[in-house]
mmCIF file of C-alpha atoms in Angstrom:
data_model
loop_
_atom_site.group_PDB
_atom_site.id
_atom_site.type_symbol
_atom_site.label_atom_id
_atom_site.label_comp_id
_atom_site.label_asym_id
_atom_site.label_seq_id
_atom_site.Cartn_x
_atom_site.Cartn_y
_atom_site.Cartn_z
ATOM 1 C CA MET A 1 -33.906 -13.067 -12.054
ATOM 2 C CA PRO A 2 -34.671 -9.770 -12.199
ATOM 3 C CA GLN A 3 -31.956 -6.934 -13.108
ATOM 4 C CA MET A 4 -32.220 -3.434 -12.412
ATOM 5 C CA THR A 5 -29.166 -0.790 -13.869
ATOM 6 C CA PHE A 6 -27.457 1.826 -11.692
ATOM 7 C CA VAL A 7 -26.045 5.341 -13.197
ATOM 8 C CA GLU A 8 -23.134 5.581 -11.552
ATOM 9 C CA GLN A 9 -22.142 9.768 -11.132
ATOM 10 C CA ASP A 10 -19.785 9.457 -13.647
ATOM 11 C CA GLY A 11 -22.817 8.539 -16.029
ATOM 12 C CA THR A 12 -21.478 4.681 -16.637
ATOM 13 C CA GLU A 13 -24.304 2.509 -16.584
ATOM 14 C CA ARG A 14 -24.101 -1.313 -15.056
ATOM 15 C CA THR A 15 -27.190 -3.463 -14.626
ATOM 16 C CA VAL A 16 -26.877 -6.215 -12.328
ATOM 17 C CA ASP A 17 -28.889 -9.483 -10.938
ATOM 18 C CA ALA A 18 -31.395 -8.069 -8.552
ATOM 19 C CA PRO A 19 -33.070 -10.367 -6.371
ATOM 20 C CA LEU A 20 -36.871 -10.376 -5.156
ATOM 21 C CA GLY A 21 -37.189 -9.261 -2.203
ATOM 22 C CA LEU A 22 -33.431 -7.172 -1.670
ATOM 23 C CA SER A 23 -33.539 -3.671 -0.981
ATOM 24 C CA VAL A 24 -32.028 -1.714 -4.112
ATOM 25 C CA LEU A 25 -29.372 -0.760 -0.932
ATOM 26 C CA GLU A 26 -28.482 -4.516 -0.532
ATOM 27 C CA ILE A 27 -28.294 -4.807 -4.525
ATOM 28 C CA ALA A 28 -25.896 -2.332 -4.896
ATOM 29 C CA HIS A 29 -23.812 -3.521 -1.562
ATOM 30 C CA LYS A 30 -23.549 -6.807 -2.669
ATOM 31 C CA HIS A 31 -22.680 -5.478 -6.466
ATOM 32 C CA GLY A 32 -20.068 -3.258 -5.236
ATOM 33 C CA VAL A 33 -22.054 -0.221 -6.138
ATOM 34 C CA ASP A 34 -20.884 2.706 -4.572
ATOM 35 C CA LEU A 35 -24.073 3.663 -2.417
ATOM 36 C CA GLU A 36 -23.263 3.971 1.276
ATOM 37 C CA GLY A 37 -26.025 3.268 3.791
ATOM 38 C CA ALA A 38 -25.040 4.785 7.055
ATOM 39 C CA CYS A 39 -27.492 3.300 8.898
ATOM 40 C CA GLU A 40 -27.832 0.062 7.133
ATOM 41 C CA GLY A 41 -31.266 0.596 5.870
ATOM 42 C CA SER A 42 -33.020 1.222 8.752
ATOM 43 C CA LEU A 43 -34.506 4.301 7.609
ATOM 44 C CA ALA A 44 -32.158 6.677 10.119
ATOM 45 C CA CYS A 45 -29.993 8.556 7.107
ATOM 46 C CA ALA A 46 -30.362 9.446 3.659
ATOM 47 C CA THR A 47 -26.697 8.400 2.593
ATOM 48 C CA CYS A 48 -28.335 5.605 0.089
ATOM 49 C CA HIS A 49 -30.528 8.533 -1.425
ATOM 50 C CA VAL A 50 -31.339 7.693 -5.114
ATOM 51 C CA ILE A 51 -32.893 9.176 -7.984
ATOM 52 C CA VAL A 52 -35.036 6.950 -9.721
ATOM 53 C CA ASP A 53 -35.917 6.807 -13.546
ATOM 54 C CA PRO A 54 -38.874 9.215 -14.265
ATOM 55 C CA SER A 55 -40.467 6.119 -16.464
ATOM 56 C CA TRP A 56 -40.138 3.714 -12.970
ATOM 57 C CA ALA A 57 -41.275 6.259 -10.710
ATOM 58 C CA PRO A 58 -44.760 5.397 -10.757
ATOM 59 C CA LYS A 59 -44.174 2.179 -10.668
ATOM 60 C CA LEU A 60 -43.313 2.111 -7.222
ATOM 61 C CA SER A 61 -45.497 2.666 -3.735
ATOM 62 C CA GLU A 62 -45.416 6.045 -2.504
ATOM 63 C CA PRO A 63 -42.910 6.996 0.009
ATOM 64 C CA THR A 64 -44.143 6.366 3.414
ATOM 65 C CA ASP A 65 -43.909 10.101 5.974
ATOM 66 C CA ASP A 66 -40.959 8.792 7.333
ATOM 67 C CA GLU A 67 -38.626 8.093 4.063
ATOM 68 C CA GLU A 68 -40.119 11.732 3.204
ATOM 69 C CA ASP A 69 -38.601 13.137 6.333
ATOM 70 C CA MET A 70 -34.921 11.395 5.567
ATOM 71 C CA LEU A 71 -34.960 12.738 2.187
ATOM 72 C CA ASP A 72 -35.182 16.601 3.528
ATOM 73 C CA LEU A 73 -31.491 16.013 4.875
ATOM 74 C CA ALA A 74 -29.904 14.214 1.106
ATOM 75 C CA PHE A 75 -28.186 16.373 -0.993
ATOM 76 C CA GLY A 76 -29.201 16.989 -5.229
ATOM 77 C CA LEU A 77 -33.181 15.784 -4.590
ATOM 78 C CA GLU A 78 -35.439 15.514 -7.158
ATOM 79 C CA LYS A 79 -38.962 14.892 -7.956
ATOM 80 C CA THR A 80 -38.279 11.154 -7.958
ATOM 81 C CA SER A 81 -35.419 10.930 -5.269
ATOM 82 C CA ARG A 82 -35.809 8.059 -3.063
ATOM 83 C CA LEU A 83 -34.147 6.249 -0.533
ATOM 84 C CA GLY A 84 -32.731 2.667 -1.542
ATOM 85 C CA CYS A 85 -33.158 1.129 1.486
ATOM 86 C CA GLN A 86 -37.327 1.663 1.108
ATOM 87 C CA ILE A 87 -37.377 -0.096 -2.856
ATOM 88 C CA VAL A 88 -37.606 -3.744 -2.358
ATOM 89 C CA MET A 89 -37.370 -5.920 -5.923
ATOM 90 C CA THR A 90 -40.202 -7.141 -7.270
ATOM 91 C CA GLU A 91 -40.753 -8.950 -10.446
ATOM 92 C CA GLY A 92 -43.017 -5.810 -11.295
ATOM 93 C CA LEU A 93 -39.516 -3.652 -11.156
ATOM 94 C CA ASP A 94 -37.725 -5.835 -13.423
ATOM 95 C CA GLY A 95 -35.476 -3.377 -15.758
ATOM 96 C CA LEU A 96 -35.622 -0.723 -12.577
ATOM 97 C CA VAL A 97 -33.060 1.807 -13.399
ATOM 98 C CA VAL A 98 -32.137 4.525 -10.554
ATOM 99 C CA ARG A 99 -29.279 7.118 -10.593
ATOM 100 C CA LEU A 100 -26.495 7.827 -8.144
ATOM 101 C CA PRO A 101 -26.113 11.749 -6.897
ATOM 102 C CA ARG A 102 -23.604 13.535 -8.148
ATOM 103 C CA THR A 103 -23.135 14.738 -4.560
ATOM 104 C CA VAL A 104 -24.073 13.159 -1.463
#
């Protein structure tokens, strides 16, 4: 099974099983990672904002215009910021690393 790593606000790295077809948001919830997702993945908020490790960012599909619009509402945006609900685990993302922003 693929795995991914969450880097929590305090810098703690947490590597978890990441079932294929689940979003980063769903994987976080499955493992008790503190990633809110207030709209439950319907692309109506930015509370699942994550920062993708720069080495992984090119491997993701480009964000949609709707995702970009929601990201404009997030605090602490960085060049590789994405919404966790829009990143779906595939074999090619085995080992993915995302960081939770320090402020939400």
